[in-house]
Coordinates of C-alpha atoms and ligand atoms in Angstrom, one line a residue:
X1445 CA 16.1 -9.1 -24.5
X1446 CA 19.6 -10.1 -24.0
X1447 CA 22.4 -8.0 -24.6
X1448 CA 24.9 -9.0 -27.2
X1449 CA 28.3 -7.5 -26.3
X1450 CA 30.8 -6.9 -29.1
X1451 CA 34.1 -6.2 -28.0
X1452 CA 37.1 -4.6 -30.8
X1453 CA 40.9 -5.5 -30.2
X1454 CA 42.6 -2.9 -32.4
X1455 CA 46.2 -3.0 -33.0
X1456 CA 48.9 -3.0 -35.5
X1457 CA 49.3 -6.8 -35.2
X1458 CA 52.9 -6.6 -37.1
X1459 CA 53.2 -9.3 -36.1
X1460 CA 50.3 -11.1 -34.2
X1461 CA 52.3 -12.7 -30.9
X1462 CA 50.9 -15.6 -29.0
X1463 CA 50.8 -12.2 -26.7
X1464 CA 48.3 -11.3 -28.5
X1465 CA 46.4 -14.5 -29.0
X1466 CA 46.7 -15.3 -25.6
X1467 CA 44.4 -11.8 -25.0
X1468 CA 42.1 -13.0 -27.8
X1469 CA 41.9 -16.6 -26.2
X1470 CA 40.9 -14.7 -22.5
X1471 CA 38.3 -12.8 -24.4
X1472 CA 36.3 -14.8 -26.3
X1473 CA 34.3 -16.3 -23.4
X1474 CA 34.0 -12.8 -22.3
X1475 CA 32.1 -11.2 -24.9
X1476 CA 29.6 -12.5 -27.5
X1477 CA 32.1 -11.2 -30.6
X1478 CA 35.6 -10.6 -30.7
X1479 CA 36.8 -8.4 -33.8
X1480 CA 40.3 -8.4 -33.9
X1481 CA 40.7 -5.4 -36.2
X1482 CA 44.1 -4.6 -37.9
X1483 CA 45.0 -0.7 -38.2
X1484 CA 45.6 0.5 -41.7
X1485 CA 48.2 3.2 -41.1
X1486 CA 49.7 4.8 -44.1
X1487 CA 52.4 6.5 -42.0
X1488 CA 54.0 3.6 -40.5
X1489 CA 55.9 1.0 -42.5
X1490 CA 54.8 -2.4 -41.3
X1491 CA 57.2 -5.4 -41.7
X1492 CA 54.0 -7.2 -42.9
X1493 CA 51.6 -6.2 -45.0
X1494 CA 47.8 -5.5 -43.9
X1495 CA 46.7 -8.5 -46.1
X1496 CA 49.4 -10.8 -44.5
X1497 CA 48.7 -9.6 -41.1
X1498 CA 45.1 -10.1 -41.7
X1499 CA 46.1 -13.7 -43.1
X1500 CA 47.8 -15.0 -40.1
X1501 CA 45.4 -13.4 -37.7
X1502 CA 42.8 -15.5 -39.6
X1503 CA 44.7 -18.7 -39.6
X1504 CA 45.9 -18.4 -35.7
X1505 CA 42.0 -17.6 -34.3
X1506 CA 39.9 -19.3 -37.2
X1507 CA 39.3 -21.9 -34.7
X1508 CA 36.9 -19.5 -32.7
X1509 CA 33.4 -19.3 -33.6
X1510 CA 33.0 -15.7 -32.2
X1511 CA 36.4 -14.1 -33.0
X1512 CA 36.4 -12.2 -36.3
X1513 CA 39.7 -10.2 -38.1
X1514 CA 39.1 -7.1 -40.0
X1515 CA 40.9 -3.8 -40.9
X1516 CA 40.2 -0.6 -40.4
X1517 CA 41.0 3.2 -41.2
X1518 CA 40.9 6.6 -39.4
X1519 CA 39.2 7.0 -36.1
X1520 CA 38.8 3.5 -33.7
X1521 CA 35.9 4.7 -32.0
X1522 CA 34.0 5.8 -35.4
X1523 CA 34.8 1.7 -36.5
X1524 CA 33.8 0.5 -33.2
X1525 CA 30.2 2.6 -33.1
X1526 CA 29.5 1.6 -36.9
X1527 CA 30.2 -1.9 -35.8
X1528 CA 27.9 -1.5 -32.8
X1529 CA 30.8 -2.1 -30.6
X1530 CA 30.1 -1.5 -26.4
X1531 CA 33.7 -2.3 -25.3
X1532 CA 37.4 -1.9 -27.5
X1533 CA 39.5 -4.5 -25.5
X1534 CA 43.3 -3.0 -25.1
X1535 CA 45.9 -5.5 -23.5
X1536 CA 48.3 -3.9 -20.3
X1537 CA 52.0 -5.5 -19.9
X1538 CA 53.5 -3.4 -17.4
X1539 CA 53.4 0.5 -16.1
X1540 CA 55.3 1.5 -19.0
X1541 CA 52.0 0.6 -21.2
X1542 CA 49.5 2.1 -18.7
X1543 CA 50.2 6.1 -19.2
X1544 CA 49.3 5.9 -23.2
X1545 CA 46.4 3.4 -22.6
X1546 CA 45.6 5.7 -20.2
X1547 CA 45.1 8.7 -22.4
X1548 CA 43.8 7.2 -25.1
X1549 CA 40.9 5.4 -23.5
X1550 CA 40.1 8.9 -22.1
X1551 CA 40.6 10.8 -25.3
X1552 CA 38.2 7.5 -27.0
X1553 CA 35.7 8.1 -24.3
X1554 CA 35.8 11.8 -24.9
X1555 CA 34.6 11.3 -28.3
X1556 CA 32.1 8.3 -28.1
X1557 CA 30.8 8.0 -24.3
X1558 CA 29.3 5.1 -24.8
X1559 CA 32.0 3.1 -25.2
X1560 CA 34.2 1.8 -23.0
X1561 CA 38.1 0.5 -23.0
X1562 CA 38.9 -2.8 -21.3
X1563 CA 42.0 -3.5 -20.2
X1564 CA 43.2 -7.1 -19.9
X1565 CA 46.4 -9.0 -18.5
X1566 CA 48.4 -11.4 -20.5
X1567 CA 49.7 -14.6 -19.1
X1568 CA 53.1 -13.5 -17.0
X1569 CA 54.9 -15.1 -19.4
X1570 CA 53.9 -12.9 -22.4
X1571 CA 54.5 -9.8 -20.5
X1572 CA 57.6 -8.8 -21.9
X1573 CA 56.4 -9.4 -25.5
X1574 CA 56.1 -7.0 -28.2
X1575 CA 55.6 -7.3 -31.7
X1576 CA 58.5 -5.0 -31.9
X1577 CA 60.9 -6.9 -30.5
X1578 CA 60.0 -10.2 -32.1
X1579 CA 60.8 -8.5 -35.2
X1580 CA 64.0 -7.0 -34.0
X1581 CA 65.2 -10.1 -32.6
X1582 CA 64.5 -12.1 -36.3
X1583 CA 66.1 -9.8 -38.3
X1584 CA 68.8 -10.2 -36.6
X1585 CA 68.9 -13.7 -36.8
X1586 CA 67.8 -14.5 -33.2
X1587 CA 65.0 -17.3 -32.3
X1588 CA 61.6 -16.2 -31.6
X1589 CA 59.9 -19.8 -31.3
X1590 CA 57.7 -20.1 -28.4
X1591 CA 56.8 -16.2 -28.6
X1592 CA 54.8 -16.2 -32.0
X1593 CA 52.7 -19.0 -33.5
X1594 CA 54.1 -21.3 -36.0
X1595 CA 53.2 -19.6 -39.2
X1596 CA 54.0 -16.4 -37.7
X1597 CA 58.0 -17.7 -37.3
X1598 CA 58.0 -19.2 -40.8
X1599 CA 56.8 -16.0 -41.9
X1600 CA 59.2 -13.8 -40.2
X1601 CA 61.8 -16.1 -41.0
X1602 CA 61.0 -15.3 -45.1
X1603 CA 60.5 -11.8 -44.5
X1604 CA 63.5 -11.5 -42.6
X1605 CA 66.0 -14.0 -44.3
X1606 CA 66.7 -15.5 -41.2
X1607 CA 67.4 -18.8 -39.8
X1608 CA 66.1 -18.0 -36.4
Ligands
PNS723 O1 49.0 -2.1 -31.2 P1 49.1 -0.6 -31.3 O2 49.9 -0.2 -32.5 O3 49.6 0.0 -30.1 O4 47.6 -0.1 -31.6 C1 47.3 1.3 -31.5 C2 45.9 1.6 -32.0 C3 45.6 1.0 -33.3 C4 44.9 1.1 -31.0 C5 45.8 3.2 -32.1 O5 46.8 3.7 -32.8 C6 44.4 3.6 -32.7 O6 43.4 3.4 -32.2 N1 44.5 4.2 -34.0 C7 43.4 4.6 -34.7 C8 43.3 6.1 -34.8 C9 42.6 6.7 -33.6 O7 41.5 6.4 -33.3 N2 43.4 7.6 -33.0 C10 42.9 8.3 -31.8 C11 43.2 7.5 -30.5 S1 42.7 8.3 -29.1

């Protein structure tokens, strides 16, 4: 029998970064299935909306066969066991990432042993990318091409009023 590995990459996605594809591009000859899956967080205030991240994560990665986007809610280990999920792939920029990666791959191993974090390397050039900043440097009128897909700057250029 052969093993079919389904890997989740969880993450606000506000907004999805050619960082982030880049990741998703590394790991879909990796593992069988890619789900790319959007947190629902009713705390935060995302610039995008869930359905609008979920829209441009669909449109940037619906040209892989085995990469999938969903949402979900609560607990990422309870989605990635219902989902029959072996591995939940996390991306590393620098140190400054490593010491909350850190503890919550423990604190997801602690609750589902079974399953185990990943951690992967974006190209050097995406290393100082964040969704964060992208969105920083837009609504302040700043250009982000290059650092976020094409839809993704058209987007942020409506959301944000600016020229870029
Ligand atoms: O891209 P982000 O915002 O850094 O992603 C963080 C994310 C979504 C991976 C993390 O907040 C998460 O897993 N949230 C779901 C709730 C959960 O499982 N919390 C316990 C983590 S140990």
């Amino acid at each position: 029998m052969v093993m079919q590995v389904t890997a989740i990459y969880p993450g606000s996605f506000d907004p999805v970064t050619n960082g982030h594809l880049d990741i998703v591009n590394r790991s879909r000859d990796k593992f069988d299935r890619v789900i790319v899956a959007v947190l629902v967080n009713l705390e935060k205030t995302p610039l995008f909306t869930t359905e609008e991240r979920v829209a441009m994560l669909g449109e940037v990665t619906g040209q892989w066969n085995n990469v999938e986007v969903d949402t979900f809610e609560g607990l990422l280990v309870k989605y990635a066991k219902a989902n029959h999920a072996k591995v939940i792939l996390r991306a590393i920029r620098a140190v400054t990432d490593y010491e909350y990666e850190f503890q919550m791959a423990l604190m997801n191993r602690r609750m589902e042993p079974d399953i185990e974090t990943v951690f992967m390397v974006p190209a050097v050039e995406y290393s100082y990318l964040s969704s964060r900043l992208v969105k920083e440097i837009s609504l302040l009128g700043g250009s982000v091409s290059g650092l976020v897909p094409p839809i993704v700057e058209d987007s942020l250029k409506k959301k944000t009023g600016s020229e870029g």
